[in-house]
Tab-separated table of C-alpha atoms in Angstrom:
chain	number	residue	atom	x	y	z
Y	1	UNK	CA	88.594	84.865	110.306
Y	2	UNK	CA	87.385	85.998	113.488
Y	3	UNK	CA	87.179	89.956	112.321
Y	4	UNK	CA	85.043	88.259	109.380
Y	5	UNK	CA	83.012	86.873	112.086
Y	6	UNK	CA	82.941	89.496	114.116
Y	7	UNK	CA	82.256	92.289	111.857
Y	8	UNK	CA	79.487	89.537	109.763
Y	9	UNK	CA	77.381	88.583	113.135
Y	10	UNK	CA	77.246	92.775	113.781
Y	11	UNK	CA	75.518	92.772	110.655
Y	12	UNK	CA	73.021	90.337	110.936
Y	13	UNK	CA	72.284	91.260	114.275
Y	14	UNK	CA	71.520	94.630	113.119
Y	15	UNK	CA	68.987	93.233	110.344
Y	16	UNK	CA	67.276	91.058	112.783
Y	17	UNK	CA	65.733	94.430	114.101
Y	18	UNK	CA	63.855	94.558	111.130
Y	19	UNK	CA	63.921	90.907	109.500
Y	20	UNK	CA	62.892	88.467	112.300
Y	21	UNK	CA	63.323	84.859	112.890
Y	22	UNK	CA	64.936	84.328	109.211
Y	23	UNK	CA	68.561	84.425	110.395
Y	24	UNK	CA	69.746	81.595	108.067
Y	25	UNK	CA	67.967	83.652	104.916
Y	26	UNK	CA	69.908	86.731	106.045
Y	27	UNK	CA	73.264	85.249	106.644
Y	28	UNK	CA	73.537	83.685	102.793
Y	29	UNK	CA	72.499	87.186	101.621
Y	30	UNK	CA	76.100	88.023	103.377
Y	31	UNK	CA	76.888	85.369	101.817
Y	32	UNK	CA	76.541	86.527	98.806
Y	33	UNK	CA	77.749	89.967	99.534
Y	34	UNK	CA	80.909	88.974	100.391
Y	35	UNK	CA	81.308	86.707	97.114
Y	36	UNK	CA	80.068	89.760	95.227
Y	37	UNK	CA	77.385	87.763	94.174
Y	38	UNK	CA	73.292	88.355	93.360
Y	39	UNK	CA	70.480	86.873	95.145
Y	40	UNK	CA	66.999	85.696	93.957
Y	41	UNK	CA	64.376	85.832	96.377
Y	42	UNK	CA	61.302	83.939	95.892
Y	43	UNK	CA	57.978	84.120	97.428
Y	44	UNK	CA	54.767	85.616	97.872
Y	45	UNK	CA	54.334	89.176	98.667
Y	46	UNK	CA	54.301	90.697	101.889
Y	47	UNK	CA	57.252	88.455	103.754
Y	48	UNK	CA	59.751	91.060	103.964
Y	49	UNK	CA	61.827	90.801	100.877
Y	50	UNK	CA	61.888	94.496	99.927
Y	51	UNK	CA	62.388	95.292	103.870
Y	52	UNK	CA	65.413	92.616	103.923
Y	53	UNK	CA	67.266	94.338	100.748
Y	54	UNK	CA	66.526	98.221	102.488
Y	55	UNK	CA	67.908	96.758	105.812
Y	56	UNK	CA	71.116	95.107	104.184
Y	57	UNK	CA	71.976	98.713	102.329
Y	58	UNK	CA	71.301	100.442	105.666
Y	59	UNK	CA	73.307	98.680	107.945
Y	60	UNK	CA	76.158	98.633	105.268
Y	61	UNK	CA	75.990	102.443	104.426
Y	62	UNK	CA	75.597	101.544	100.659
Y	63	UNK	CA	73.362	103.428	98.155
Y	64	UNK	CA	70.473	101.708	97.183
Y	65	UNK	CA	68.117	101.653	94.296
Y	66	UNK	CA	64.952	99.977	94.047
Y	67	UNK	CA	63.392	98.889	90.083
Y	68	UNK	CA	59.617	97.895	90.188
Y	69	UNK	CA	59.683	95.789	87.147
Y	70	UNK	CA	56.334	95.819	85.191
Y	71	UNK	CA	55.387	94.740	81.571
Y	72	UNK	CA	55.854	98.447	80.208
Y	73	UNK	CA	59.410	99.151	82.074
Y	74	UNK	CA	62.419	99.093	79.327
Y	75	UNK	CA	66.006	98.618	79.322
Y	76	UNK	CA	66.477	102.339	79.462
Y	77	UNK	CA	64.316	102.664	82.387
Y	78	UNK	CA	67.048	100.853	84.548
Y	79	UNK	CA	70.190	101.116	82.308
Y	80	UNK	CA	69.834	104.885	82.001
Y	81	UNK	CA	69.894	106.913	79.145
Y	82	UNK	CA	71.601	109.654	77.177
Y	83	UNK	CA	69.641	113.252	76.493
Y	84	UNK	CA	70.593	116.225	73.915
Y	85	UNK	CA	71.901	119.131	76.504
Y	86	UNK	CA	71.054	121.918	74.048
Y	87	UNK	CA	73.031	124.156	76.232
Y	88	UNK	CA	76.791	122.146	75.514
Y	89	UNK	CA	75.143	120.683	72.379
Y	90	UNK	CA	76.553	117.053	73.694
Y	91	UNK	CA	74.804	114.373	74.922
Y	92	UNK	CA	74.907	113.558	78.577
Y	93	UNK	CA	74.485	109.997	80.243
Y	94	UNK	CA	71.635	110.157	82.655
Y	95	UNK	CA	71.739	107.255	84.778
Y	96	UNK	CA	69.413	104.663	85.862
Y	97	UNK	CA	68.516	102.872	88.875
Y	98	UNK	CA	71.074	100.028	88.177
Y	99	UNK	CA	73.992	102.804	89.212
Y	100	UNK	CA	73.889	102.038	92.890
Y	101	UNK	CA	75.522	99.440	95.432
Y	102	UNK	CA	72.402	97.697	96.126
Y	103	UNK	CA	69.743	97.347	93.525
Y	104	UNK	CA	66.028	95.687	94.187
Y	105	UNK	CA	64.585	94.342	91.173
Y	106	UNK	CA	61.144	93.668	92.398
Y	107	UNK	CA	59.071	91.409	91.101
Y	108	UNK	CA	61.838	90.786	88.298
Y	109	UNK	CA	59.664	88.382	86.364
Y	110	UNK	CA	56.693	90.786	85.812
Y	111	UNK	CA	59.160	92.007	82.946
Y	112	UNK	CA	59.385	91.194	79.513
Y	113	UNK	CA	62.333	89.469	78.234
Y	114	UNK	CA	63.585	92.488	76.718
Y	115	UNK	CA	64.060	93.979	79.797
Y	116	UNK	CA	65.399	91.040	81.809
Y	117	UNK	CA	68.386	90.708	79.616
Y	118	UNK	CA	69.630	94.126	80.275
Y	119	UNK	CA	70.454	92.896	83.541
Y	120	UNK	CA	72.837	90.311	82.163
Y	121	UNK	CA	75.760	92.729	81.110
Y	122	UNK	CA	75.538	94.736	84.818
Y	123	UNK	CA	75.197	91.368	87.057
Y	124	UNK	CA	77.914	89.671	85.272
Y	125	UNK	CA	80.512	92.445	83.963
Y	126	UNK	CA	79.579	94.812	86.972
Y	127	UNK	CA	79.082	97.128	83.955
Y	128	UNK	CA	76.918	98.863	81.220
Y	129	UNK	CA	76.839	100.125	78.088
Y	130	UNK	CA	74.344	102.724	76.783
Y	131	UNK	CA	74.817	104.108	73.295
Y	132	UNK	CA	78.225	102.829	73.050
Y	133	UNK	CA	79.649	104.434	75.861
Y	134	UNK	CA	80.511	101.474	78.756
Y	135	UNK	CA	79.891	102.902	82.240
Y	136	UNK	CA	81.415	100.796	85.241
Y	137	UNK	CA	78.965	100.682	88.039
Y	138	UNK	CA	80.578	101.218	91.824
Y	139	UNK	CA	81.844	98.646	94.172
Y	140	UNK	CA	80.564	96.811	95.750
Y	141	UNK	CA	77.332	95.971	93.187
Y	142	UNK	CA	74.707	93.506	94.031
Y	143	UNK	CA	71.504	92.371	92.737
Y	144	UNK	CA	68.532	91.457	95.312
Y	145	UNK	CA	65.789	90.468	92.634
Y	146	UNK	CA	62.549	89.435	94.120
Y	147	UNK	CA	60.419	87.067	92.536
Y	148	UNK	CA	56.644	85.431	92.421
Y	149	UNK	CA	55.451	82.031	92.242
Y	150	UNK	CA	55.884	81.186	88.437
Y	151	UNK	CA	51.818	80.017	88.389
Y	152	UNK	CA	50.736	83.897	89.007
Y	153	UNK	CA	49.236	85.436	86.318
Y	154	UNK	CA	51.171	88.264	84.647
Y	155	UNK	CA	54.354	86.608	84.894
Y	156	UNK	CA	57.487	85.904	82.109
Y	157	UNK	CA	59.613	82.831	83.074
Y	158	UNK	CA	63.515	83.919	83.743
Y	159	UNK	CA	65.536	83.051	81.316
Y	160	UNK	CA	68.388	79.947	81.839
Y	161	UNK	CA	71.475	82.415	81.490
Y	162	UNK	CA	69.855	84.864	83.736
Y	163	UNK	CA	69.516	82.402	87.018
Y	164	UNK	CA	72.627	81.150	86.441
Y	165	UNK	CA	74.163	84.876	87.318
Y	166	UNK	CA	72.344	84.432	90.397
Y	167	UNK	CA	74.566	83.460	92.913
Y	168	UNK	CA	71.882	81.993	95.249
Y	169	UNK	CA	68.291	81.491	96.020
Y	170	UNK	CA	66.370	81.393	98.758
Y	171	UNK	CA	62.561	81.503	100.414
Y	172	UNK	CA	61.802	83.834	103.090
Y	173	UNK	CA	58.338	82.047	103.816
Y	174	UNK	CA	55.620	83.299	106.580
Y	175	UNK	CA	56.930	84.435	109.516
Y	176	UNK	CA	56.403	81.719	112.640
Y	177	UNK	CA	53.629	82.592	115.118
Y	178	UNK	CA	56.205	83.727	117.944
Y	179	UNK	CA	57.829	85.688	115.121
Y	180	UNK	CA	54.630	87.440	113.715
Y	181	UNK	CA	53.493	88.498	116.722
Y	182	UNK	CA	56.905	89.949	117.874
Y	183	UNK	CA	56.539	91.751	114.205
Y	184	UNK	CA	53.543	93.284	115.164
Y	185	UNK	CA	55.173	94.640	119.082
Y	186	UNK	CA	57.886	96.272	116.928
Y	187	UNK	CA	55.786	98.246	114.482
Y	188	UNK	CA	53.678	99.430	117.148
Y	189	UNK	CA	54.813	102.821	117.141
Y	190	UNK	CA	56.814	103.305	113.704
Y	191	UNK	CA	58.874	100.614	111.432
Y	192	UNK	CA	62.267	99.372	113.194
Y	193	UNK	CA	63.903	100.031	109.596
Y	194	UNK	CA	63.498	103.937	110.134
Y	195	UNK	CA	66.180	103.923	112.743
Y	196	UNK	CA	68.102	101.058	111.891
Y	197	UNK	CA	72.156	102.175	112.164
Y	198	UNK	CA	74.543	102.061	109.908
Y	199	UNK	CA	77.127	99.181	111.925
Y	200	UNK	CA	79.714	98.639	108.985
Y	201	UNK	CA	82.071	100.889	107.337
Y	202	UNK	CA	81.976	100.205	103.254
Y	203	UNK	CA	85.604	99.916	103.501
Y	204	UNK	CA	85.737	97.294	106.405
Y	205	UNK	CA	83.057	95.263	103.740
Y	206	UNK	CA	85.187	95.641	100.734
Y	207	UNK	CA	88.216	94.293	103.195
Y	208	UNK	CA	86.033	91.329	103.864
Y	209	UNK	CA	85.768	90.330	100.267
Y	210	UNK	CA	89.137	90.333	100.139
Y	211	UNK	CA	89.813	88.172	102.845
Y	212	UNK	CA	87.485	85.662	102.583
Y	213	UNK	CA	89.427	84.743	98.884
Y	214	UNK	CA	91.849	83.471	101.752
Y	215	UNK	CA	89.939	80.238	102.779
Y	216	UNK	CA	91.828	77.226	102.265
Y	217	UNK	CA	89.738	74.914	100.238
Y	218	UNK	CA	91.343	70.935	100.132
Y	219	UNK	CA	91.571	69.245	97.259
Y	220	UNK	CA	89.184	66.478	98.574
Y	221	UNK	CA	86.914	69.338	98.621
Y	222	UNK	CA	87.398	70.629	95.496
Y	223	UNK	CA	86.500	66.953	93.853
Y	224	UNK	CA	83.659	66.805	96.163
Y	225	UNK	CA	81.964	70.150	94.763
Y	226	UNK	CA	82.702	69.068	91.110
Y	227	UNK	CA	81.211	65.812	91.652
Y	228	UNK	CA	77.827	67.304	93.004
Y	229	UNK	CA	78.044	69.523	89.923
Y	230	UNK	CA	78.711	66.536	87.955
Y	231	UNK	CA	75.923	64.062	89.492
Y	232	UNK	CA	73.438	66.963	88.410
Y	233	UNK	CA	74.113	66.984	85.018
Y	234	UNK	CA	73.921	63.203	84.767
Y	235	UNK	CA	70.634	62.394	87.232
Y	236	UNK	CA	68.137	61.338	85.050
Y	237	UNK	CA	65.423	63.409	85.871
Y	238	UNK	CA	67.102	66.720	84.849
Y	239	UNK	CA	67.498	67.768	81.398
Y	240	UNK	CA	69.806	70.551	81.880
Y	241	UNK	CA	72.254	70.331	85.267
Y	242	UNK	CA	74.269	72.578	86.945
Y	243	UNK	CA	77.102	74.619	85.295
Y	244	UNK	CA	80.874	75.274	85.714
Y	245	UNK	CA	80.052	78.212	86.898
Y	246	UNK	CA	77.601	76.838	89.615
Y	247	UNK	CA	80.274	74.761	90.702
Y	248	UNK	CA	82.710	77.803	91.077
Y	249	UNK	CA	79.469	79.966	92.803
Y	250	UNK	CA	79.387	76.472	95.337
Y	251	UNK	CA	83.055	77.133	96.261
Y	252	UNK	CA	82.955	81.270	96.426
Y	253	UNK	CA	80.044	80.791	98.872
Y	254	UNK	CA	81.978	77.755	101.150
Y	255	UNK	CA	84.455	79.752	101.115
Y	256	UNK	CA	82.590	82.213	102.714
Y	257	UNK	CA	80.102	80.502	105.284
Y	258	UNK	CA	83.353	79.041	106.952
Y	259	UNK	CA	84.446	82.712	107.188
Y	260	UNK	CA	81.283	83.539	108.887
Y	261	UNK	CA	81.472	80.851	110.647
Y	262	UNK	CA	85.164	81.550	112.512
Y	263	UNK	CA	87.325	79.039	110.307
Y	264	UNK	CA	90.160	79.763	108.015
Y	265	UNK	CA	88.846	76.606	105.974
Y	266	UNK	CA	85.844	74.541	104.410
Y	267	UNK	CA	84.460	71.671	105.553
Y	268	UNK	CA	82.152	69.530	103.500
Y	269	UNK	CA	79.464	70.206	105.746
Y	270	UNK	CA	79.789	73.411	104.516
Y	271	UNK	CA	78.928	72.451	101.195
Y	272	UNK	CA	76.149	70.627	102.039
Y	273	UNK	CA	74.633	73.828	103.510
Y	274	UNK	CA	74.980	75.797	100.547
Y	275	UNK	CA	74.208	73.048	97.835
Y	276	UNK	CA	70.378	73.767	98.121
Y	277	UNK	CA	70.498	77.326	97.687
Y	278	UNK	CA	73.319	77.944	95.163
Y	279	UNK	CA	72.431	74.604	92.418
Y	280	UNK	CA	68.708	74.551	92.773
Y	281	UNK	CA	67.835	76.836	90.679
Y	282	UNK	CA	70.117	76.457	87.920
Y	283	UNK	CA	69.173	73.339	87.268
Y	284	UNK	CA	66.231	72.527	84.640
Y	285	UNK	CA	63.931	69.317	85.297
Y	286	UNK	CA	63.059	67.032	82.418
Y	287	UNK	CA	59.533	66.965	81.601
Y	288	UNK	CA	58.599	63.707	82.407
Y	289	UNK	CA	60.129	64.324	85.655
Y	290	UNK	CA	57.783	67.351	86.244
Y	291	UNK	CA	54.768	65.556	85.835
Y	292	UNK	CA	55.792	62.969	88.357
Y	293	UNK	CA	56.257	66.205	90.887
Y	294	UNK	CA	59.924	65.718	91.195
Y	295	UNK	CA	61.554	69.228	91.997
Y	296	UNK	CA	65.287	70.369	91.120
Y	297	UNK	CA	65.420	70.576	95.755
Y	298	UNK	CA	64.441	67.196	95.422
Y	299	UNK	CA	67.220	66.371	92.831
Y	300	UNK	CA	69.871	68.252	94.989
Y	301	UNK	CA	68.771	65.919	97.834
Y	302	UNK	CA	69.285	62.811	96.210
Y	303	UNK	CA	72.469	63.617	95.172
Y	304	UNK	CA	73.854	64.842	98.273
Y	305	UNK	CA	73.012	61.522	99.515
Y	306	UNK	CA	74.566	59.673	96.613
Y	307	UNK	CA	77.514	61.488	96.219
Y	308	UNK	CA	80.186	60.052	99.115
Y	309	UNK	CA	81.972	63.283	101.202
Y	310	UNK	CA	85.430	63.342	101.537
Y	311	UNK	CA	86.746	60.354	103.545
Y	312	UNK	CA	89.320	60.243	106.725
Y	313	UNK	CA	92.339	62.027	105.073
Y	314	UNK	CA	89.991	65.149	104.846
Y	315	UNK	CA	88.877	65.024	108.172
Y	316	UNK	CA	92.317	64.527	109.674
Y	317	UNK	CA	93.668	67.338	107.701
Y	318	UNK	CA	90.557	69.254	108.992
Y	319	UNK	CA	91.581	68.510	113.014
Y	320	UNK	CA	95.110	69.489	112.207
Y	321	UNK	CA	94.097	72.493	110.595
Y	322	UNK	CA	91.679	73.576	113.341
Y	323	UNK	CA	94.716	72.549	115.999
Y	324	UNK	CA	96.962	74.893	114.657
């Protein structure tokens, strides 16, 4: 675990030329990355979303692709599409901008439906099919989506199957004063993301992925993480809670913040970490709820609290696991 750490803490540092004082935001994007997992980003423009996708793709040496979702883009415009060759007289596949390691769906929710859901066969099969013909996409494939506060105008609601391929979510938010100001030194004379390296082989990255499938999880653990799934789907406030596959996204991503963290295996505290970011937003709050103000972070809170973590045999298998 310490070449995960190693090799993990190069990256971020790198980023942090570019993205500064959101540390925590850019370390669960790696989280993500090495779960082979897709991130939603949500705020208001102008934080540094599109800058924290091109920085991530840069310092990995992966191709990258950026989608400007609109009202008028189709499912050809990011699937690709095939075109007569008059030449051969055959059709040839042109690709879209979903063929790349790294793809930025900005402003994903300023698309129609219709083009949302072509999304759903690439995020979840790392694959797509145009015309009959299936197309793999390469390795390693990840989704940063940005998205705007659901009360803008011009916006269509994700649909439920389509957050739940997102591994995560997080919120950059405004930069701190210290921060903003420091943002301002840097750009002085050109944008730090210009000459940002490239500090990570793509084959050192795709090693990671591999390694991090290596974290010992405990069984106390395991029942922990299905029993926060669990407690979701029977709060009363929510009308739809988290699914299976939430719970399995909650134990990909322990898996790998221990990694980043140095340890060969999780700890609840990990899960605690990673509860907000990976359940939140696959969970859907009752009505009645919403008019009281009651918000699925609020939900996740209260049930982190309710739900009791793994008692003393955990911890004492923890201490002899971090002694040897």
């Amino acid at each position: 675990m310490e070449e995960v750490q190693r090799i993990a803490a190069r990256i971020v540092n790198n980023v942090e030329q570019v993205i500064v004082g959101k540390r925590r935001i850019v370390e669960l994007v790696l989280v993500a990355l090495l779960c082979r997992g897709h991130v939603l980003i949500e705020d208001v423009p102008g934080t540094g979303k599109t800058m924290l996708a091109k920085s991530i793709a840069r310092s990995i040496g992966s191709s990258f692709k950026r989608i400007q979702c609109t009202p008028d883009l189709l499912p050809g415009d990011v699937t690709g599409v095939s075109i007569f060759n008059q030449q051969t007289r055959e059709f040839e596949f042109r690709p879209g901008p979903i063929m790349a390691q790294i793809v930025l769906a900005d402003e994903i929710n300023r698309a129609t439906p219709k083009t949302q859901s072509a999304l759903l066969e690439a995020m979840e099969e790392r694959q797509i099919t145009v015309d009959g013909v299936t197309h793999a996409l390469p390795q390693p494939f990840i989704v940063l989506a940005t998205q705007n506060p659901i009360e803008y105008e011009g916006t269509f609601p994700l649909p439920e199957a389509q957050l739940d391929r997102f591994l995560l979510r997080v919120h950059l938010g405004y930069a701190d004063r210290i921060d903003e100001i420091a943002i301002l030194k840097r750009q002085r004379e050109g944008h730090p993301l210009e000459t940002l390296p490239t500090v990570v082989d793509m084959n050192d990255l795709l090693h990671l992925q591999e390694v991090i499938k290596q974290v010992h999880v405990d069984d106390l653990i395991v029942e922990y993480i299905v029993a926060l799934t669990t407690a979701t789907r029977d709060h009363g406030d929510v009308y739809l809670g988290a699914s299976t596959r939430g719970a399995l996204a909650l134990y990909r991503a322990a898996q790998a913040w221990a990694a980043l963290n140095g340890r060969d295996f999780v700890t609840p505290d990990d899960v605690k970490v990673l509860a907000q970011p990976v359940l939140s937003h696959r969970l859907i709050v009752s009505p009645a709820a919403r008019v009281r103000n009651v918000t699925a972070q609020t939900i996740i809170d209260e049930v982190l609290a309710a739900v009791p973590v793994p008692g003393a045999r955990a911890g004492r298998r923890f201490e002899r696991m971090a002694a040897g």
